[in-house]
Coordinates of C-alpha atoms in Angstrom, one line a residue:
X17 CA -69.4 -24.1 23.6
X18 CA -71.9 -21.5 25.2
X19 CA -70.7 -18.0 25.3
X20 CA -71.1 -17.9 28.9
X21 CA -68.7 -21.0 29.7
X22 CA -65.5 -19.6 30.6
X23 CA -62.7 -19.7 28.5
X24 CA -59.8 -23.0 28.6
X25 CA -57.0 -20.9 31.1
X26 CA -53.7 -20.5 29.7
X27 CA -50.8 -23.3 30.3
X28 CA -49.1 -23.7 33.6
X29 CA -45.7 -21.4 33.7
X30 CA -43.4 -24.6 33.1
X31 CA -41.7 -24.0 36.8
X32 CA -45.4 -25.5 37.9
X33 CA -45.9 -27.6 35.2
X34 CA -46.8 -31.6 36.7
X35 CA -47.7 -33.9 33.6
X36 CA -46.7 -37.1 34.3
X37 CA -45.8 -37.7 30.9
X38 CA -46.0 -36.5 27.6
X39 CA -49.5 -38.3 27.2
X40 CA -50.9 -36.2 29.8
X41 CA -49.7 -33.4 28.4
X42 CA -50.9 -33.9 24.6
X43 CA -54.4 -34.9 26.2
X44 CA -54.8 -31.8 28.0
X45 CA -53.4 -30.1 25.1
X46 CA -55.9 -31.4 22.6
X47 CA -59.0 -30.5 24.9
X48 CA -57.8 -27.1 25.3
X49 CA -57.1 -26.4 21.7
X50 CA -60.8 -28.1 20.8
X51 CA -62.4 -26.2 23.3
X52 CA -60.8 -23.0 22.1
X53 CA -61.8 -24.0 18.9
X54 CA -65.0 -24.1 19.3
X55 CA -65.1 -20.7 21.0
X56 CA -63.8 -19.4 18.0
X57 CA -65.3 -21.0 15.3
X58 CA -68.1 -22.4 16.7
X59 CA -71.9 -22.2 17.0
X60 CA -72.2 -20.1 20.4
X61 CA -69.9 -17.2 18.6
X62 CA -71.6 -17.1 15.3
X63 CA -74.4 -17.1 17.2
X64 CA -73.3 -13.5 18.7
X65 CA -71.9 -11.9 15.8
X66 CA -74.8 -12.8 13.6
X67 CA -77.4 -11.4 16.8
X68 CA -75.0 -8.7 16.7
X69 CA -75.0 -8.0 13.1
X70 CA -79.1 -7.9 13.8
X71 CA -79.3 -5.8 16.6
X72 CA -77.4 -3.1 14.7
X73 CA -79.1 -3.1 11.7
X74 CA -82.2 -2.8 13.6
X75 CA -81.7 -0.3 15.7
X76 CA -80.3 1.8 12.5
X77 CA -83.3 1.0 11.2
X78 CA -85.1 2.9 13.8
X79 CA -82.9 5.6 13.4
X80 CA -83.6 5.7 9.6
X81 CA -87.5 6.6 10.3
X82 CA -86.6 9.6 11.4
X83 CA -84.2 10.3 8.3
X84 CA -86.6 8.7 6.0
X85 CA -89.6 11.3 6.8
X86 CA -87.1 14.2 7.3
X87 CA -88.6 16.9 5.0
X88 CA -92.0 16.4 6.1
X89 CA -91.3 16.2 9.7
X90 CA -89.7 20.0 9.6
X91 CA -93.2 21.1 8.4
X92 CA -95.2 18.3 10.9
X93 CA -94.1 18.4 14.7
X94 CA -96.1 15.2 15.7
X95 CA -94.4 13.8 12.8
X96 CA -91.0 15.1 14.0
X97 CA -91.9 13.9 17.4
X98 CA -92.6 10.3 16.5
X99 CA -89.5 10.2 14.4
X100 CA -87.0 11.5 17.2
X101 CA -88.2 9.1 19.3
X102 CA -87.7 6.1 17.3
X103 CA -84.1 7.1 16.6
X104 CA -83.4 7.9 20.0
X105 CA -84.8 4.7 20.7
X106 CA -82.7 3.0 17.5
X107 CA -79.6 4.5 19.3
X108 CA -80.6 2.8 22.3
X109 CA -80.8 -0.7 20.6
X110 CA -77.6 -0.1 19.2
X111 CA -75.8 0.2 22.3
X112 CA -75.6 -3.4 23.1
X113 CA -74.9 -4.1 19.1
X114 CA -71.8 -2.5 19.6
X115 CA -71.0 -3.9 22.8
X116 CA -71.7 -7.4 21.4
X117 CA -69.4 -6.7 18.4
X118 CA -66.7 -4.9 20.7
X119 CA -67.0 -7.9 23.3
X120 CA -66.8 -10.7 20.5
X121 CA -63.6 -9.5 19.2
X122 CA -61.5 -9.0 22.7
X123 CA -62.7 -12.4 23.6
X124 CA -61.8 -13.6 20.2
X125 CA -58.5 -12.0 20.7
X126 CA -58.2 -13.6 24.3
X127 CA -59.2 -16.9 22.9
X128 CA -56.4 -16.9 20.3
X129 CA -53.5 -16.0 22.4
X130 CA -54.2 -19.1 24.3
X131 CA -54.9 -21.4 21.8
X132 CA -51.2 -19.9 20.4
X133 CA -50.4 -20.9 23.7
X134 CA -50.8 -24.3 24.1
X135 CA -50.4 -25.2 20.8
X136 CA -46.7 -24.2 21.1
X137 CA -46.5 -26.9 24.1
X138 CA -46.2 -29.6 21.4
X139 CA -46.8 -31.4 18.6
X140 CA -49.7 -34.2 17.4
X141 CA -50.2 -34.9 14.4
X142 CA -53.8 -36.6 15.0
X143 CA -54.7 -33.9 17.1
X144 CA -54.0 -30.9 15.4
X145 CA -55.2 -31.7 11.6
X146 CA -58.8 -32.0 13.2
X147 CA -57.6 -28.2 14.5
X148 CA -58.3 -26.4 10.8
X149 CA -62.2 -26.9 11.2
X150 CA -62.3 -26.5 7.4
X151 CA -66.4 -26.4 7.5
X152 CA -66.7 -23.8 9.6
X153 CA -64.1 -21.9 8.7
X154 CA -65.5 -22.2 5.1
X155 CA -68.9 -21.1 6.6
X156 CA -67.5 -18.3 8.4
X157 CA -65.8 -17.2 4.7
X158 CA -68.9 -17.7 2.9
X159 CA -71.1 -15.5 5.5
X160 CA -68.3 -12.5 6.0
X161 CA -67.8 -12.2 1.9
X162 CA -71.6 -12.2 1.7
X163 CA -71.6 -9.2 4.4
X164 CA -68.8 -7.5 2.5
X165 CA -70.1 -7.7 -1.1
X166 CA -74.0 -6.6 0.3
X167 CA -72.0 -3.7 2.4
X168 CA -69.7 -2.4 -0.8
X169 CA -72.9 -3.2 -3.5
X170 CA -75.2 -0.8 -1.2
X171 CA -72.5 1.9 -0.7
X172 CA -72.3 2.4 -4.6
X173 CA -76.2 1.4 -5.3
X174 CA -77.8 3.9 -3.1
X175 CA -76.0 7.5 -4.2
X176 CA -76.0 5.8 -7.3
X177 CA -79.9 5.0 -7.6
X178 CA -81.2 8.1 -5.4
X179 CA -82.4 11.1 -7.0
X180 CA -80.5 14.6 -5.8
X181 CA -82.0 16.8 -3.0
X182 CA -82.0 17.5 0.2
X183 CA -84.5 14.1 0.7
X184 CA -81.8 12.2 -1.7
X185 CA -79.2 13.5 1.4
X186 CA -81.1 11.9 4.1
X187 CA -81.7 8.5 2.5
X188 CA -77.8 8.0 1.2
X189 CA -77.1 8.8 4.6
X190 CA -79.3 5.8 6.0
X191 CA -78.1 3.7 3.1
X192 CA -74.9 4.2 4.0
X193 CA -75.0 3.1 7.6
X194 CA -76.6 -0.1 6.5
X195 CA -74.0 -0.9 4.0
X196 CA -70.9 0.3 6.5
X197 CA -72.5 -2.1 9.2
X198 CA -72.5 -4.8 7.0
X199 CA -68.7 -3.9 5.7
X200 CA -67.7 -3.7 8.9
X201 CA -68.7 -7.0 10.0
X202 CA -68.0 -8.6 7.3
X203 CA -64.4 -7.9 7.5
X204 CA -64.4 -9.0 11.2
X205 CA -65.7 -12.5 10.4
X206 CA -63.1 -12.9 7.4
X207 CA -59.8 -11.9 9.3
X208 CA -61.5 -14.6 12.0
X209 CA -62.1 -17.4 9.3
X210 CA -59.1 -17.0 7.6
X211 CA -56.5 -15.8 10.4
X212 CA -58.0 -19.4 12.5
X213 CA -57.0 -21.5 9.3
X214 CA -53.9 -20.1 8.8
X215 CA -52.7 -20.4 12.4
X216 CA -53.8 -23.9 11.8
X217 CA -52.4 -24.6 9.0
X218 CA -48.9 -23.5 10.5
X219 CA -49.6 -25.7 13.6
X220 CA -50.5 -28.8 11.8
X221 CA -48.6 -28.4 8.0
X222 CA -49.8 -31.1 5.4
X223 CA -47.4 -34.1 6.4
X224 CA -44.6 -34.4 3.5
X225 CA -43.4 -37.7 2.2
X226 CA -40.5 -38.7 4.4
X227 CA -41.2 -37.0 7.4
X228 CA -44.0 -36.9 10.1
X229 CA -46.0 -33.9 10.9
X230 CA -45.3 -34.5 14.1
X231 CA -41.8 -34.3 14.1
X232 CA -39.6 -31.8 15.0
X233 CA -40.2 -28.9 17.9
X234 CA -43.8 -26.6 16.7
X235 CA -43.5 -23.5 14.8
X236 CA -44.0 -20.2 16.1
X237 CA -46.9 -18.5 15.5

């Protein structure tokens, strides 16, 4: 699901509720749940937080030219010059980096109360097991631990592996950013991955010998 395609809306309040039936109901049930799915887990989303992951590290990138050539550009102004302005400019790209990343996780948030929502309409078994998306959400692991391990590996690697001085300083600093953006991130896409599995898990529990999955009123969540 694009981005841009509005979000499933939440369930009717039940004094406005019409299903004919409890077919209806489950049908419009399971697209919701599939299409809120998707949102969440989906191509479209990972999509944003990996261009957002990008623009940031770019656009502290930019800012790091300045930090990189900080002792010589005290003694060169033109040197100075060209350096302010590629941070100022790496600030500027990470302005919609952070809105991407800040935008992502409200609609995430947004996405998940509803998908809470009509899950707690009903039970179906069929339905709901296809609701744990365990590739994605295995993908979404797999990226977000990645992230996290590069992020915590650079923040002991760099003060670790640069020599001391005020030019030491200015690259532990840029080192730094890059690892605490990939942290950052990192965390955000694991509390996604494995929060979504979870809630689905609870939704849709393995089916135990003697009893449906489907039976019995849904679980809060």
């Amino acid at each position: 699901m694009s981005p841009r395609t509005p979000l499933p809306p939440p369930p009717p309040p039940v004094e406005v509720r019409s299903w004919p039936d409890r077919e209806a109901l489950l049908a419009d049930r399971a697209r919701a749940l599939d299409a809120l799915g998707r949102r969440l887990l989906g191509g479209g989303r990972f999509a944003l937080f990996a261009g957002s992951v990008l623009v940031l590290q770019l656009g502290w990138g930019m800012v790091g030219v300045l930090l990189a050539d900080s002792d010589r550009a005290i003694l060169d102004p033109i040197t100075f010059l060209i350096g302010l302005i590629a941070a100022v400019l790496g600030l500027g790209v990470m302005v919609p980096g952070v809105w991407l990343a800040v935008r992502g996780v409200r609609r995430d948030r947004v996405a998940r109360e509803r998908f809470l929502a009509w899950a707690a309409l009903d039970r179906d078994a069929v339905a709901d097991a296809r609701l744990r998306r365990p590739v994605q959400s295995a993908c979404w692991m797999l990226l977000s631990a990645v992230l996290c391990g590069l992020g915590l590996w650079l923040g002991f690697a760099v003060p670790a592996g640069t020599p001391a001085g005020r030019g030491g300083l200015y690259v532990v600093a840029y080192g730094m950013g890059v690892a605490l953006i990939f942290w950052i991130n990192g965390l955000i896409g694991l509390f996604k991955a494995v929060g979504h599995y979870r809630t689905a898990i609870r939704i849709a529990p393995p089916a135990r010998a003697g009893r449906s999955a489907s039976s019995g009123p849904p679980r809060h969540v």
